Amino acid sequence: MLIARAAAALLTAVLLLVTPSADAPGSGPVPVQWRATWSAPADAEADAEYRDYKIPLYGASAQALAMAAGESTVRIHDARTGALIRTFTTSGATVDGVWVAAGTVVVLTTSQKGAGQLLRAYDVPTGAALWQHAVTFAGERDESGADSYNGPRIMVTERGVVLAERRSEPLTLLSLDLRSGSTLASTVYERHCDLVAGAGSRSVLLLDHCAGNRVRLASVDPATLRLAWTRTLPSPPHSFTFPDPEEADDWPRLDLTVSGDGYVEVTVGDYAAFHAPDGRRLSTLEESLTSAGPVRGGRWIEPMYVGGLPAERGDGVEVIVSELARWPLPMFLTSLDPVTGRLRALPLDAPSGQASLVGTAEDLAFVQSGGHVTAYALTYGAATGRELFGGVARDAWPDACGLLSAADLRSQADGYVPRPAMGSLLGWPLPKPVQCDWIPPADDAPVISVSVDWVAHSDAAARRMFAAETTRIKQGYAYDPVTEDPYLLDYFWTVPSGTGTAPEAVIGVGPVIVRLASVSRPALRLLAPVLRDKLLARHGLPRPTPVPLPQVHWSFPTDGGLRDAPMVTDGIVYVSGGDRVYALDAASGRPRWARTIGELLQVVDGQVYVSDTGRLHVLDARTGVAKWQWDQYVLHEIEDLTVAEGLAVFCTGGRAVALDAASGRRLWRTGERGCGHLAIDGGAVYVHEGDSTVSALDAATGHRRWSARSDAAVTAAGKVVYVGTGSRVRALDAAFGAERWSAPIGHGLDSAPELIGTALYARDSAGTLHALDARTGKERWTFPAGGTDSATRVTVSGNLLYLAGPGGVHALDTASGAQRWSTPLGSDVVSGPIAHAGIVYAGTDDAVHALDGVTGTPRWRVNTGEPAIGPVVGGLIYAHDDGNVYPLSPASPPGAGE
């Protein structure tokens, strides 16, 4: 069960990090903590694996950390203290790579004038330029497919700079002196091989798979390019013939991860193992995860990974840093025991999230996360058995099943039963379960899952981790601004399989961080405050004083992402989330009825139209009781439903189908000529057939009256129909399709023109808004709004027209097109603008904004997930994001909700 924490199954490996007996001291000093020593802003991309030629933008040594900081700037910090040693610029060139070794900074630059790439070296203490070398890179595989190199093109070590170039076929390795840039050695690598490489501080490792199915691991001296040693590795299970580009996807995956001190993890197909700097195999990946026994010695190698804990997935496939595992919460630095070959990890006071290990040196590690790079220093001490837990005793972790009770769950159903899970943390038995699924007595009630994500060594550390985690959530997921408080955040988590989202709430109180999950968002909204208040009482903390958002009248959470704007009529708000349709009281937000039936399409004339995989359901708007159903084309989705003039017309399977709206009786259908962008007006149904044809059909019979070219949806207005064809807007006679006028607009239309009063507004694909006289087609004015998002609209109030442009909203004079004001909103408008009662509303990717309609001055904003806005009913503007619907009041005081 997804909500029942699939992560529990993912983390069932027995990774024994220290003596797994009890929280009792061990013998001899061992690594016990990674302590943050300094932090600095760092916006450069961290993971070199996903950059061209695997070139990093960070370089680290025991003396200095260098980083790209802006297009042409490099900053150098003291590795121990973080003090800024110097900043220098590469004028006229873009910084594409940064390395540090033995007091030397090496920078790869690309000329902004097209003069190619240069490798430049600078002295760390003085900043003096030492040398430069022109470099040329080629693609990963030559045209014949004879050989492949998929490693870094530049490897900087203390003994030399090694370049992997294709000066001629095949691959050439070139060594340069670190301090002078002079050529030390050059060698041509063997053909007919797949090759990857990696570098430590004093060595270069090569892994190749060559003709004859031979696999070899080799260490190369960076100064001489001579082999220091080679090791033959197990071959893949069947032979491969080289070269054969057509079978490239079937070749075994080759990969290397090299620590700063020369230890290496090797992957060849299904084979994965760790080797020492002298080539000795220390352990397979499976052995590194499951080996038993106490810690021997007090040293680990420099960290190789950062992220979730090393784990063995439930399908038996070992992974080093599990991207799927979301428990426990902190990120871990993972190293290797050089004696036993076992992986070991220690937590950091930060959530795993998006983090990259950008450098290591001796007992230092540099981690980039959340726009900063942080330096961590390793400390040693006596083994207590608490190292994996950040110094916290295991019995300090609360019982997850004790955080809620059956009485707490009565709001959902009577008879909930707890099912404990995760009784251990990676081989360490925990005295109390840290995950618990509350199982309902029947299938119509939701499962409620509780997970103790972490218990920090102090309240302050937990607050930092909670703040970082909630910041990460807000940046990447839809969250609930209505229920957010200093201890709680309700949000939608994206399921790793890409199949949807799962509602969760993260709660941080005292040293404890807990996650609550359920498929039911209404249940989550009720129970998350209950769990929060129990933790507050346990730790002697007061309940937070509610700070209501003054704009929000009420909010309602649905059990799935809202796909369309709410529909409001006769005092009822209709929304759908997932496959459930809700009818809410417009005054209070309380549900009047709910049906698990499909996706809400329309509410017209007291009837609710719902689509369910090709079936059209029609419900009574007041009661939700079914009135009729149509399901003749169950294999095709129902799209573009339009209800007007007693008809319900929609597209399905490339056909237009017309039903009697009162009875559901089919009146007519078209052939499979394509169908989209339906409109009903004046006894005609306009349907976009194929790629560039619009047809006018008789609403009673479906007979074609006429057809014309149209690249965009039509706008029907009585006796005239407006269409877009190529780079022109055309007005057609609604009765016969004859052209009344045609006007050029410069670029094609992405959406239907909008008729407002006597003006026709058309936004072309270049983002220019054209105002045309609807009667003659004569151009009144144009405005270069920019942007091409057809999801945004124009709206007119009085003598002002409002439209969205990149990053904000513009107000134009309707007569002249002159701009009256322009207000930036910090990001692009994704819905609106909508004007009502002197206020202009617009939704960006993180907020709903209210602007003064006359001046553009911001009145207020409500921070949300990515919102859509509309309609305005009863003086309220209805907004929704991925999970909530809420009406907002225009009367809130300026500045409220900031």
XYZ file of N, CA, C and O in Angstrom, residues 12 27 108 113 120 247 249 276 399 437-438 484 603 607 775 819 851 857 892:
76
model
N 14.588 -2.473 4.075
C 14.589 -3.645 4.933
C 15.965 -4.270 5.051
O 16.118 -5.331 5.623
N 34.885 0.080 22.196
C 36.296 0.339 22.484
C 36.901 1.161 21.368
O 36.658 0.915 20.195
N 37.897 25.787 -16.259
C 37.585 25.643 -17.677
C 36.686 26.798 -18.074
O 35.662 27.056 -17.436
N 33.150 35.104 -27.180
C 33.287 35.558 -28.562
C 33.467 34.388 -29.524
O 33.835 34.580 -30.678
N 42.487 27.010 -17.572
C 43.372 27.997 -16.943
C 43.679 27.561 -15.517
O 42.812 27.014 -14.841
N 23.032 -2.232 -30.936
C 22.781 -2.951 -29.695
C 23.305 -2.193 -28.484
O 23.523 -2.771 -27.430
N 21.940 -0.284 -26.370
C 21.113 -0.344 -25.167
C 21.297 -1.646 -24.399
O 20.927 -1.752 -23.234
N 40.016 -1.214 -3.028
C 40.935 -0.314 -2.337
C 41.806 0.417 -3.351
O 41.854 0.046 -4.535
N 6.529 5.792 20.270
C 5.755 4.718 19.644
C 4.797 5.344 18.625
O 3.907 6.109 18.979
N 0.295 1.751 10.658
C -0.878 1.915 9.805
C -2.127 1.619 10.627
O -2.251 0.533 11.199
N -3.039 2.573 10.665
C -4.329 2.362 11.321
C -5.310 1.861 10.276
O -5.615 2.552 9.301
N -1.574 25.661 7.386
C -0.166 25.772 7.777
C -0.026 26.559 9.079
O -0.676 27.580 9.290
N -21.974 22.178 -15.089
C -23.206 22.283 -14.306
C -24.087 23.298 -15.036
O -23.772 24.490 -15.098
N -28.395 20.491 -13.720
C -27.833 19.173 -13.988
C -26.313 19.220 -13.924
O -25.686 20.159 -14.431
N -16.663 44.712 -36.433
C -17.555 44.858 -37.584
C -16.796 44.928 -38.892
O -17.267 44.426 -39.921
N -0.570 51.871 -22.518
C -0.421 51.189 -21.228
C -0.631 52.183 -20.096
O 0.050 53.197 -20.012
N -4.889 43.150 -7.272
C -4.310 44.444 -7.621
C -5.427 45.483 -7.738
O -6.552 45.167 -8.161
N -1.710 48.908 -8.011
C -1.067 48.723 -6.706
C -1.511 47.399 -6.082
O -2.705 47.111 -6.026
N -10.439 42.474 1.748
C -9.381 42.358 2.735
C -8.514 43.600 2.724
O -8.317 44.237 1.696
